[in-house]
Amino acid sequence: MTKYTLTYFDVEALGEPIRMLLSYGNLDFTDNRIDYEKDWAKFKTAMPMGQVPILEADGKVMYQSLAISRYLARLVGLYGENPLEDYEIDNAVDNINDFRAKLAGAQYEQNAVAKEEKFKLLKAETIPYFLEKLDAIAAENDGHFALKKFTLADVYFTGMSNYLSLMAQQDITANYQNLKKVVENTIATPGIKEWVEKRPKKV
Amino acid sequence: MTKYTLTYFDVEALGEPIRMLLSYGNLDFTDNRIDYEKDWAKFKTAMPMGQVPILEADGKVMYQSLAISRYLARLVGLYGENPLEDYEIDNAVDNINDFRAKLAGAQYEQNAVAKEEKFKLLKAETIPYFLEKLDAIAAENDGHFALKKFTLADVYFTGMSNYLSLMAQQDITANYQNLKKVVENTIATPGIKEWVEKRPKKV
């Protein structure tokens, strides 16, 4: 059986959907966490694109968190069964990823004035816009993001939900019952449930 | 036979990989171009996530440019044949998309000071970093981005290459022979060749 090693920071963020997919598929993995302050500088130059997470499997180094997540989703049966089903999942993943990118654009802004402007716009417009749209999609899909069933899109959102809330400076599911349902459905899923119970309590 | 309508601005940018995929597959499509200045405000609110491109097919409205591109790539045989091949393509697409996002982050920055800072960093570090990495990947894959053959990743890069050069304020393939080869291979491909010859000359 393939042994996987996930290398990422000691946080959920982009690594957590991968950890959840590995756990869901009952795949054997080492959760290798690197210390950002102490070890990142020396790790960074050795990474294929200067980034983590990476996933090692049978000597192969995989990188790009979403490409890894898609790969694992295919392995464990959380992608579609035909091109149109795949599209529905990809579409939902892209919507979630757009929201992540908007938040990250403010969170990692280096210019203090621009950062304040960006957070103001996020709070006034972007965050409610995305949360309403995503909540409506989850409502249409009975507490899922696509195909009215549990897919990669649900894992992608749930794995990143604490990170998204951290960046948004608010609990993103608090006022959105259907988004809350996605998270609840996902963390109650066998494999993921056990992982969430035992994982380090670090966002 | 399904008739497609692509709705996008009168530019290449995010619409062009989709136009190329439709052309490669010899799919029947209407290239519907909207005038940003005149028509976008009224279109925007009608779009599923306030964005274009959208692709209409048999009454279904598809959105999210990458999800649409992946769907079409599956239809026309430019995705992988197993999860590992799909991963290689997804990984390349994500690398290209990261580069696009870095450029866009500067291009669409609203704060003039932050914008100048971002372009300075892009030119000094980010652009050469990405172009060298991408060029090395294209070298390893014999003028392609994945699997040493023509895939979605080549179309995604080539379709956006003029847009990426515009944002980077330089011809991104000028000093990178392997990236140039990707573009040359792609625009010489039957279906895409005819499209490139007849398309409007607008970046």
Short mmCIF file of C-alpha atoms in Angstrom, two decimals:
data_model
loop_
_atom_site.label_atom_id
_atom_site.label_comp_id
_atom_site.label_asym_id
_atom_site.label_seq_id
_atom_site.Cartn_x
_atom_site.Cartn_y
_atom_site.Cartn_z
CA MET A 1 0.00 0.00 0.00
CA THR A 2 1.27 3.45 -0.89
CA LYS A 3 2.58 5.48 2.05
CA TYR A 4 2.00 9.22 1.78
CA THR A 5 3.84 12.07 3.46
CA LEU A 6 2.21 15.46 3.51
CA THR A 7 4.56 18.33 4.29
CA TYR A 8 2.99 21.61 5.30
CA PHE A 9 3.02 24.24 8.03
CA ASP A 10 1.57 23.47 11.45
CA VAL A 11 -1.82 24.91 10.47
CA GLU A 12 -5.00 23.83 8.65
CA ALA A 13 -5.28 26.30 5.71
CA LEU A 14 -4.30 24.76 2.33
CA GLY A 15 -3.12 21.50 3.89
CA GLU A 16 -6.34 20.55 5.60
CA PRO A 17 -8.44 19.51 2.58
CA ILE A 18 -5.56 17.16 1.68
CA ARG A 19 -5.39 15.73 5.20
CA MET A 20 -9.16 15.21 5.12
CA LEU A 21 -9.06 13.47 1.72
CA LEU A 22 -6.28 11.15 2.91
CA SER A 23 -8.27 10.40 6.06
CA TYR A 24 -11.52 9.86 4.15
CA GLY A 25 -9.79 7.35 1.87
CA ASN A 26 -8.18 5.63 4.84
CA LEU A 27 -4.81 6.21 3.14
CA ASP A 28 -1.69 5.77 5.22
CA PHE A 29 -0.07 9.18 5.69
CA THR A 30 2.52 10.97 7.78
CA ASP A 31 1.41 14.47 8.74
CA ASN A 32 4.76 16.25 8.54
CA ARG A 33 4.49 19.76 10.00
CA ILE A 34 7.27 22.26 9.55
CA ASP A 35 7.95 25.19 11.82
CA TYR A 36 7.50 28.36 9.77
CA GLU A 37 9.79 30.50 11.92
CA LYS A 38 12.55 27.95 12.32
CA ASP A 39 12.58 25.83 9.19
CA TRP A 40 10.73 27.49 6.31
CA ALA A 41 13.65 29.49 4.91
CA LYS A 42 15.69 26.35 4.33
CA PHE A 43 12.69 24.31 3.07
CA LYS A 44 11.47 26.98 0.65
CA THR A 45 14.30 26.76 -1.85
CA ALA A 46 13.98 22.96 -1.98
CA MET A 47 10.26 23.10 -2.88
CA PRO A 48 9.36 22.73 -6.59
CA MET A 49 7.68 26.16 -6.77
CA GLY A 50 8.91 27.51 -3.44
CA GLN A 51 5.66 26.50 -1.77
CA VAL A 52 4.01 23.92 0.45
CA PRO A 53 1.99 21.72 0.75
CA ILE A 54 3.76 18.93 -1.05
CA LEU A 55 2.66 15.30 -1.01
CA GLU A 56 5.20 12.52 -1.39
CA ALA A 57 4.03 9.12 -2.58
CA ASP A 58 6.19 6.24 -3.79
CA GLY A 59 9.13 8.60 -4.29
CA LYS A 60 7.11 11.08 -6.34
CA VAL A 61 6.83 14.66 -5.08
CA MET A 62 3.45 16.22 -5.87
CA TYR A 63 2.81 19.92 -5.35
CA GLN A 64 0.09 22.53 -5.89
CA SER A 65 -2.54 22.00 -3.20
CA LEU A 66 -5.54 21.95 -5.52
CA ALA A 67 -3.93 19.60 -8.03
CA ILE A 68 -3.08 17.26 -5.12
CA SER A 69 -6.64 17.53 -3.78
CA ARG A 70 -8.14 16.74 -7.19
CA TYR A 71 -5.83 13.74 -7.52
CA LEU A 72 -6.79 12.35 -4.14
CA ALA A 73 -10.48 13.06 -4.78
CA ARG A 74 -10.25 10.93 -7.93
CA LEU A 75 -8.57 8.12 -5.98
CA VAL A 76 -11.14 8.07 -3.19
CA GLY A 77 -14.27 8.55 -5.32
CA LEU A 78 -15.11 12.18 -4.54
CA TYR A 79 -14.95 13.47 -8.12
CA GLY A 80 -17.64 13.14 -10.79
CA GLU A 81 -18.64 10.18 -12.90
CA ASN A 82 -18.67 12.05 -16.22
CA PRO A 83 -17.43 15.40 -17.61
CA LEU A 84 -20.59 17.27 -16.62
CA GLU A 85 -20.42 16.02 -13.02
CA ASP A 86 -16.72 16.92 -12.92
CA TYR A 87 -17.66 20.39 -14.16
CA GLU A 88 -20.16 20.90 -11.33
CA ILE A 89 -17.49 20.01 -8.78
CA ASP A 90 -14.80 22.10 -10.51
CA ASN A 91 -17.16 25.05 -10.68
CA ALA A 92 -17.89 24.87 -6.94
CA VAL A 93 -14.19 24.51 -6.14
CA ASP A 94 -13.41 27.58 -8.26
CA ASN A 95 -16.10 29.61 -6.51
CA ILE A 96 -14.62 28.70 -3.14
CA ASN A 97 -11.11 29.34 -4.39
CA ASP A 98 -12.11 32.79 -5.68
CA PHE A 99 -13.38 33.62 -2.20
CA ARG A 100 -10.13 32.36 -0.66
CA ALA A 101 -8.10 34.46 -3.12
CA LYS A 102 -10.08 37.62 -2.33
CA LEU A 103 -9.47 37.14 1.40
CA ALA A 104 -5.81 36.27 0.88
CA GLY A 105 -5.34 39.36 -1.29
CA ALA A 106 -6.18 41.48 1.75
CA GLN A 107 -4.60 39.23 4.39
CA TYR A 108 -1.18 39.17 2.70
CA GLU A 109 -1.19 42.76 1.39
CA GLN A 110 2.15 44.32 2.34
CA ASN A 111 1.11 47.97 2.03
CA ALA A 112 -0.68 49.02 5.24
CA VAL A 113 -2.95 51.60 3.57
CA ALA A 114 -3.94 49.24 0.76
CA LYS A 115 -4.54 46.48 3.31
CA GLU A 116 -6.98 48.62 5.24
CA GLU A 117 -8.77 49.60 2.01
CA LYS A 118 -9.02 45.96 1.00
CA PHE A 119 -10.47 44.82 4.33
CA LYS A 120 -13.00 47.63 4.21
CA LEU A 121 -14.19 46.49 0.78
CA LEU A 122 -14.19 42.83 1.86
CA LYS A 123 -16.42 43.53 4.84
CA ALA A 124 -18.78 45.90 3.05
CA GLU A 125 -19.18 43.95 -0.17
CA THR A 126 -17.06 40.93 -1.04
CA ILE A 127 -17.59 38.74 2.02
CA PRO A 128 -21.39 39.06 2.16
CA TYR A 129 -21.57 38.68 -1.64
CA PHE A 130 -19.64 35.41 -1.68
CA LEU A 131 -21.24 33.98 1.46
CA GLU A 132 -24.74 34.63 0.13
CA LYS A 133 -23.93 33.09 -3.24
CA LEU A 134 -22.18 30.07 -1.70
CA ASP A 135 -24.98 29.60 0.84
CA ALA A 136 -27.57 29.62 -1.97
CA ILE A 137 -25.58 26.99 -3.88
CA ALA A 138 -25.38 24.84 -0.73
CA ALA A 139 -29.14 25.27 -0.23
CA GLU A 140 -29.87 24.11 -3.79
CA ASN A 141 -27.65 21.08 -3.23
CA ASP A 142 -29.12 19.97 0.11
CA GLY A 143 -26.13 20.88 2.26
CA HIS A 144 -23.52 20.08 -0.36
CA PHE A 145 -21.80 22.20 -3.00
CA ALA A 146 -22.46 20.08 -6.06
CA LEU A 147 -24.61 17.21 -7.30
CA LYS A 148 -26.56 17.08 -4.00
CA LYS A 149 -23.93 14.74 -2.65
CA PHE A 150 -20.63 14.65 -0.81
CA THR A 151 -17.74 15.59 -3.14
CA LEU A 152 -14.33 17.21 -3.25
CA ALA A 153 -16.02 20.62 -3.13
CA ASP A 154 -17.43 19.98 0.35
CA VAL A 155 -14.06 18.80 1.62
CA TYR A 156 -12.28 21.76 0.03
CA PHE A 157 -14.60 24.25 1.74
CA THR A 158 -14.71 22.48 5.09
CA GLY A 159 -10.96 21.88 5.24
CA MET A 160 -10.33 25.57 4.68
CA SER A 161 -13.32 26.93 6.64
CA ASN A 162 -11.41 27.86 9.79
CA TYR A 163 -8.69 29.51 7.69
CA LEU A 164 -11.30 31.43 5.69
CA SER A 165 -12.95 32.57 8.94
CA LEU A 166 -9.59 33.65 10.29
CA MET A 167 -8.88 35.77 7.22
CA ALA A 168 -12.46 37.12 7.07
CA GLN A 169 -12.21 38.06 10.78
CA GLN A 170 -15.60 36.42 11.37
CA ASP A 171 -17.09 32.95 11.59
CA ILE A 172 -18.12 32.56 7.96
CA THR A 173 -20.79 29.95 8.73
CA ALA A 174 -22.39 31.76 11.68
CA ASN A 175 -25.19 33.38 9.68
CA TYR A 176 -25.29 30.95 6.80
CA GLN A 177 -27.17 27.81 7.74
CA ASN A 178 -26.47 25.96 4.51
CA LEU A 179 -22.75 26.56 4.72
CA LYS A 180 -22.89 25.35 8.32
CA LYS A 181 -24.65 22.23 7.05
CA VAL A 182 -21.84 21.57 4.54
CA VAL A 183 -19.28 21.73 7.34
CA GLU A 184 -21.38 19.59 9.69
CA ASN A 185 -22.02 16.99 6.99
CA THR A 186 -18.34 16.84 6.13
CA ILE A 187 -16.93 16.54 9.63
CA ALA A 188 -19.49 13.83 10.46
CA THR A 189 -18.31 11.71 7.51
CA PRO A 190 -16.50 8.48 8.46
CA GLY A 191 -12.73 8.88 8.16
CA ILE A 192 -12.94 12.66 8.37
CA LYS A 193 -14.76 12.49 11.72
CA GLU A 194 -11.91 10.53 13.33
CA TRP A 195 -9.32 12.87 11.79
CA VAL A 196 -11.04 16.01 13.06
CA GLU A 197 -11.23 14.51 16.56
CA LYS A 198 -7.53 13.71 16.71
CA ARG A 199 -5.94 16.51 14.65
CA PRO A 200 -3.82 19.21 16.31
CA LYS A 201 -6.00 22.10 17.45
CA LYS A 202 -4.30 24.72 15.32
CA VAL A 203 -5.99 26.87 12.67
CA MET B 1 -25.01 18.67 -32.29
CA THR B 2 -24.70 20.96 -29.29
CA LYS B 3 -24.43 24.65 -30.13
CA TYR B 4 -22.29 26.67 -27.73
CA THR B 5 -22.34 30.37 -27.01
CA LEU B 6 -19.36 31.89 -25.24
CA THR B 7 -20.00 35.31 -23.73
CA TYR B 8 -16.97 37.36 -22.78
CA PHE B 9 -15.36 40.74 -23.30
CA ASP B 10 -13.87 41.68 -26.68
CA VAL B 11 -10.42 40.48 -25.59
CA GLU B 12 -8.40 37.24 -25.36
CA ALA B 13 -7.56 36.94 -21.62
CA LEU B 14 -9.65 34.33 -19.77
CA GLY B 15 -11.90 33.67 -22.76
CA GLU B 16 -9.22 32.63 -25.21
CA PRO B 17 -8.35 29.17 -23.82
CA ILE B 18 -12.08 28.38 -24.07
CA ARG B 19 -12.29 29.67 -27.65
CA MET B 20 -9.23 27.58 -28.53
CA LEU B 21 -10.66 24.43 -26.94
CA LEU B 22 -13.96 24.89 -28.79
CA SER B 23 -12.02 25.41 -32.04
CA TYR B 24 -9.75 22.43 -31.42
CA GLY B 25 -12.76 20.19 -30.89
CA ASN B 26 -14.47 21.59 -33.97
CA LEU B 27 -17.44 22.45 -31.75
CA ASP B 28 -20.04 24.85 -33.12
CA PHE B 29 -19.84 28.08 -31.14
CA THR B 30 -20.95 31.70 -31.23
CA ASP B 31 -18.25 34.07 -30.05
CA ASN B 32 -20.41 36.61 -28.26
CA ARG B 33 -18.34 39.68 -27.31
CA ILE B 34 -19.74 42.30 -24.97
CA ASP B 35 -18.66 45.89 -24.85
CA TYR B 36 -17.17 46.54 -21.40
CA GLU B 37 -17.87 50.27 -21.40
CA LYS B 38 -21.38 50.09 -22.82
CA ASP B 39 -22.86 46.80 -21.67
CA TRP B 40 -20.97 45.30 -18.73
CA ALA B 41 -22.87 47.06 -15.94
CA LYS B 42 -26.17 45.57 -17.06
CA PHE B 43 -24.66 42.13 -17.81
CA LYS B 44 -22.79 41.85 -14.52
CA THR B 45 -25.79 41.47 -12.24
CA ALA B 46 -27.22 38.76 -14.49
CA MET B 47 -24.06 36.64 -14.32
CA PRO B 48 -24.05 33.74 -11.80
CA MET B 49 -21.05 35.12 -9.87
CA GLY B 50 -20.98 38.59 -11.42
CA GLN B 51 -18.31 37.47 -13.88
CA VAL B 52 -17.64 36.38 -17.44
CA PRO B 53 -16.80 34.22 -19.34
CA ILE B 54 -19.92 32.09 -19.35
CA LEU B 55 -20.58 29.25 -21.76
CA GLU B 56 -24.13 28.35 -22.73
CA ALA B 57 -24.83 24.87 -24.06
CA ASP B 58 -28.24 23.24 -24.53
CA GLY B 59 -29.84 25.79 -22.21
CA LYS B 60 -27.27 25.26 -19.46
CA VAL B 61 -25.20 28.24 -18.30
CA MET B 62 -21.66 27.25 -17.30
CA TYR B 63 -19.34 29.70 -15.57
CA GLN B 64 -15.87 29.86 -14.00
CA SER B 65 -13.36 29.96 -16.85
CA LEU B 66 -11.14 27.17 -15.58
CA ALA B 67 -14.02 24.83 -14.79
CA ILE B 68 -15.34 25.44 -18.32
CA SER B 69 -11.87 24.84 -19.79
CA ARG B 70 -11.47 21.58 -17.87
CA TYR B 71 -14.91 20.44 -19.06
CA LEU B 72 -14.13 21.16 -22.70
CA ALA B 73 -10.69 19.57 -22.37
CA ARG B 74 -12.37 16.37 -21.17
CA LEU B 75 -14.79 16.47 -24.11
CA VAL B 76 -12.10 16.98 -26.74
CA GLY B 77 -9.50 14.59 -25.31
CA LEU B 78 -6.99 17.06 -23.85
CA TYR B 79 -7.14 15.81 -20.26
CA GLY B 80 -5.37 12.75 -18.83
CA GLU B 81 -6.18 9.10 -19.15
CA ASN B 82 -5.86 8.29 -15.43
CA PRO B 83 -5.65 10.18 -12.12
CA LEU B 84 -1.88 10.58 -12.29
CA GLU B 85 -2.00 12.03 -15.81
CA ASP B 86 -4.82 14.34 -14.72
CA TYR B 87 -2.63 15.44 -11.81
CA GLU B 88 0.26 16.36 -14.11
CA ILE B 89 -2.06 18.54 -16.20
CA ASP B 90 -3.77 20.07 -13.14
CA ASN B 91 -0.39 20.83 -11.60
CA ALA B 92 0.78 22.66 -14.74
CA VAL B 93 -2.50 24.57 -14.98
CA ASP B 94 -2.15 25.64 -11.33
CA ASN B 95 1.42 26.83 -11.90
CA ILE B 96 0.27 28.93 -14.83
CA ASN B 97 -2.72 30.18 -12.89
CA ASP B 98 -0.52 31.21 -9.95
CA PHE B 99 1.55 33.29 -12.36
CA ARG B 100 -1.60 34.86 -13.80
CA ALA B 101 -2.86 35.65 -10.28
CA LYS B 102 0.43 37.32 -9.29
CA LEU B 103 0.30 39.53 -12.38
CA ALA B 104 -3.38 40.30 -11.89
CA GLY B 105 -2.77 41.22 -8.27
CA ALA B 106 -0.57 44.07 -9.47
CA GLN B 107 -2.53 44.91 -12.63
CA TYR B 108 -5.84 45.38 -10.80
CA GLU B 109 -4.44 46.93 -7.59
CA GLN B 110 -6.52 50.03 -6.81
CA ASN B 111 -4.02 51.76 -4.55
CA ALA B 112 -1.44 53.59 -6.70
CA VAL B 113 1.43 53.25 -4.22
CA ALA B 114 0.78 49.55 -3.62
CA LYS B 115 0.48 49.03 -7.37
CA GLU B 116 3.90 50.51 -7.97
CA GLU B 117 5.39 48.38 -5.16
CA LYS B 118 3.80 45.26 -6.64
CA PHE B 119 5.11 45.89 -10.16
CA LYS B 120 8.57 46.52 -8.77
CA LEU B 121 8.55 43.15 -7.00
CA LEU B 122 7.07 41.43 -10.05
CA LYS B 123 9.83 42.68 -12.32
CA ALA B 124 12.67 42.08 -9.88
CA GLU B 125 11.62 38.66 -8.62
CA THR B 126 8.27 37.11 -9.43
CA ILE B 127 8.24 37.31 -13.23
CA PRO B 128 11.75 35.88 -13.77
CA TYR B 129 11.11 33.24 -11.07
CA PHE B 130 7.94 31.96 -12.71
CA LEU B 131 9.21 32.21 -16.28
CA GLU B 132 12.35 30.25 -15.43
CA LYS B 133 10.38 27.56 -13.62
CA LEU B 134 7.76 27.31 -16.36
CA ASP B 135 10.41 27.28 -19.07
CA ALA B 136 12.23 24.43 -17.31
CA ILE B 137 8.99 22.43 -17.08
CA ALA B 138 8.36 23.03 -20.81
CA ALA B 139 11.94 21.93 -21.55
CA GLU B 140 11.46 18.66 -19.62
CA ASN B 141 8.25 18.02 -21.53
CA ASP B 142 9.59 18.66 -25.03
CA GLY B 143 7.73 21.91 -25.66
CA HIS B 144 4.65 20.97 -23.67
CA PHE B 145 3.65 21.54 -20.05
CA ALA B 146 2.76 18.00 -19.08
CA LEU B 147 3.17 14.38 -20.21
CA LYS B 148 5.35 15.43 -23.18
CA LYS B 149 2.22 15.90 -25.22
CA PHE B 150 -0.41 18.44 -26.16
CA THR B 151 -2.91 18.95 -23.31
CA LEU B 152 -5.19 21.48 -21.67
CA ALA B 153 -2.15 23.03 -19.96
CA ASP B 154 -0.62 24.09 -23.30
CA VAL B 155 -3.90 25.60 -24.44
CA TYR B 156 -4.39 27.37 -21.12
CA PHE B 157 -0.95 29.00 -21.31
CA THR B 158 -1.10 29.83 -25.01
CA GLY B 159 -4.62 31.21 -24.87
CA MET B 160 -3.61 33.58 -22.09
CA SER B 161 -0.06 34.30 -23.28
CA ASN B 162 -0.79 37.69 -24.86
CA TYR B 163 -2.78 38.70 -21.78
CA LEU B 164 0.04 37.58 -19.49
CA SER B 165 2.55 39.55 -21.59
CA LEU B 166 0.30 42.60 -21.43
CA MET B 167 0.13 42.45 -17.63
CA ALA B 168 3.85 41.62 -17.30
CA GLN B 169 4.68 44.60 -19.56
CA GLN B 170 7.01 42.37 -21.58
CA ASP B 171 6.80 39.55 -24.11
CA ILE B 172 6.91 36.62 -21.69
CA THR B 173 8.19 34.17 -24.30
CA ALA B 174 10.91 36.44 -25.76
CA ASN B 175 13.76 35.03 -23.68
CA TYR B 176 12.29 31.64 -22.94
CA GLN B 177 12.67 29.31 -25.88
CA ASN B 178 10.69 26.45 -24.38
CA LEU B 179 7.72 28.64 -23.57
CA LYS B 180 7.91 29.97 -27.12
CA LYS B 181 7.84 26.37 -28.32
CA VAL B 182 4.66 25.68 -26.31
CA VAL B 183 2.95 28.63 -27.97
CA GLU B 184 4.21 27.73 -31.45
CA ASN B 185 3.15 24.09 -31.04
CA THR B 186 -0.29 25.12 -29.84
CA ILE B 187 -1.07 27.69 -32.51
CA ALA B 188 0.09 25.27 -35.22
CA THR B 189 -2.39 22.64 -34.02
CA PRO B 190 -5.28 21.90 -36.44
CA GLY B 191 -8.45 23.67 -35.33
CA ILE B 192 -6.53 26.19 -33.23
CA LYS B 193 -4.46 27.29 -36.25
CA GLU B 194 -7.58 28.26 -38.20
CA TRP B 195 -9.05 30.02 -35.15
CA VAL B 196 -5.92 32.08 -34.53
CA GLU B 197 -5.85 33.14 -38.19
CA LYS B 198 -9.45 34.37 -38.17
CA ARG B 199 -9.89 35.67 -34.60
CA PRO B 200 -10.26 39.39 -33.92
CA LYS B 201 -6.87 41.02 -33.41
CA LYS B 202 -7.54 42.18 -29.86
CA VAL B 203 -5.52 41.23 -26.81
#
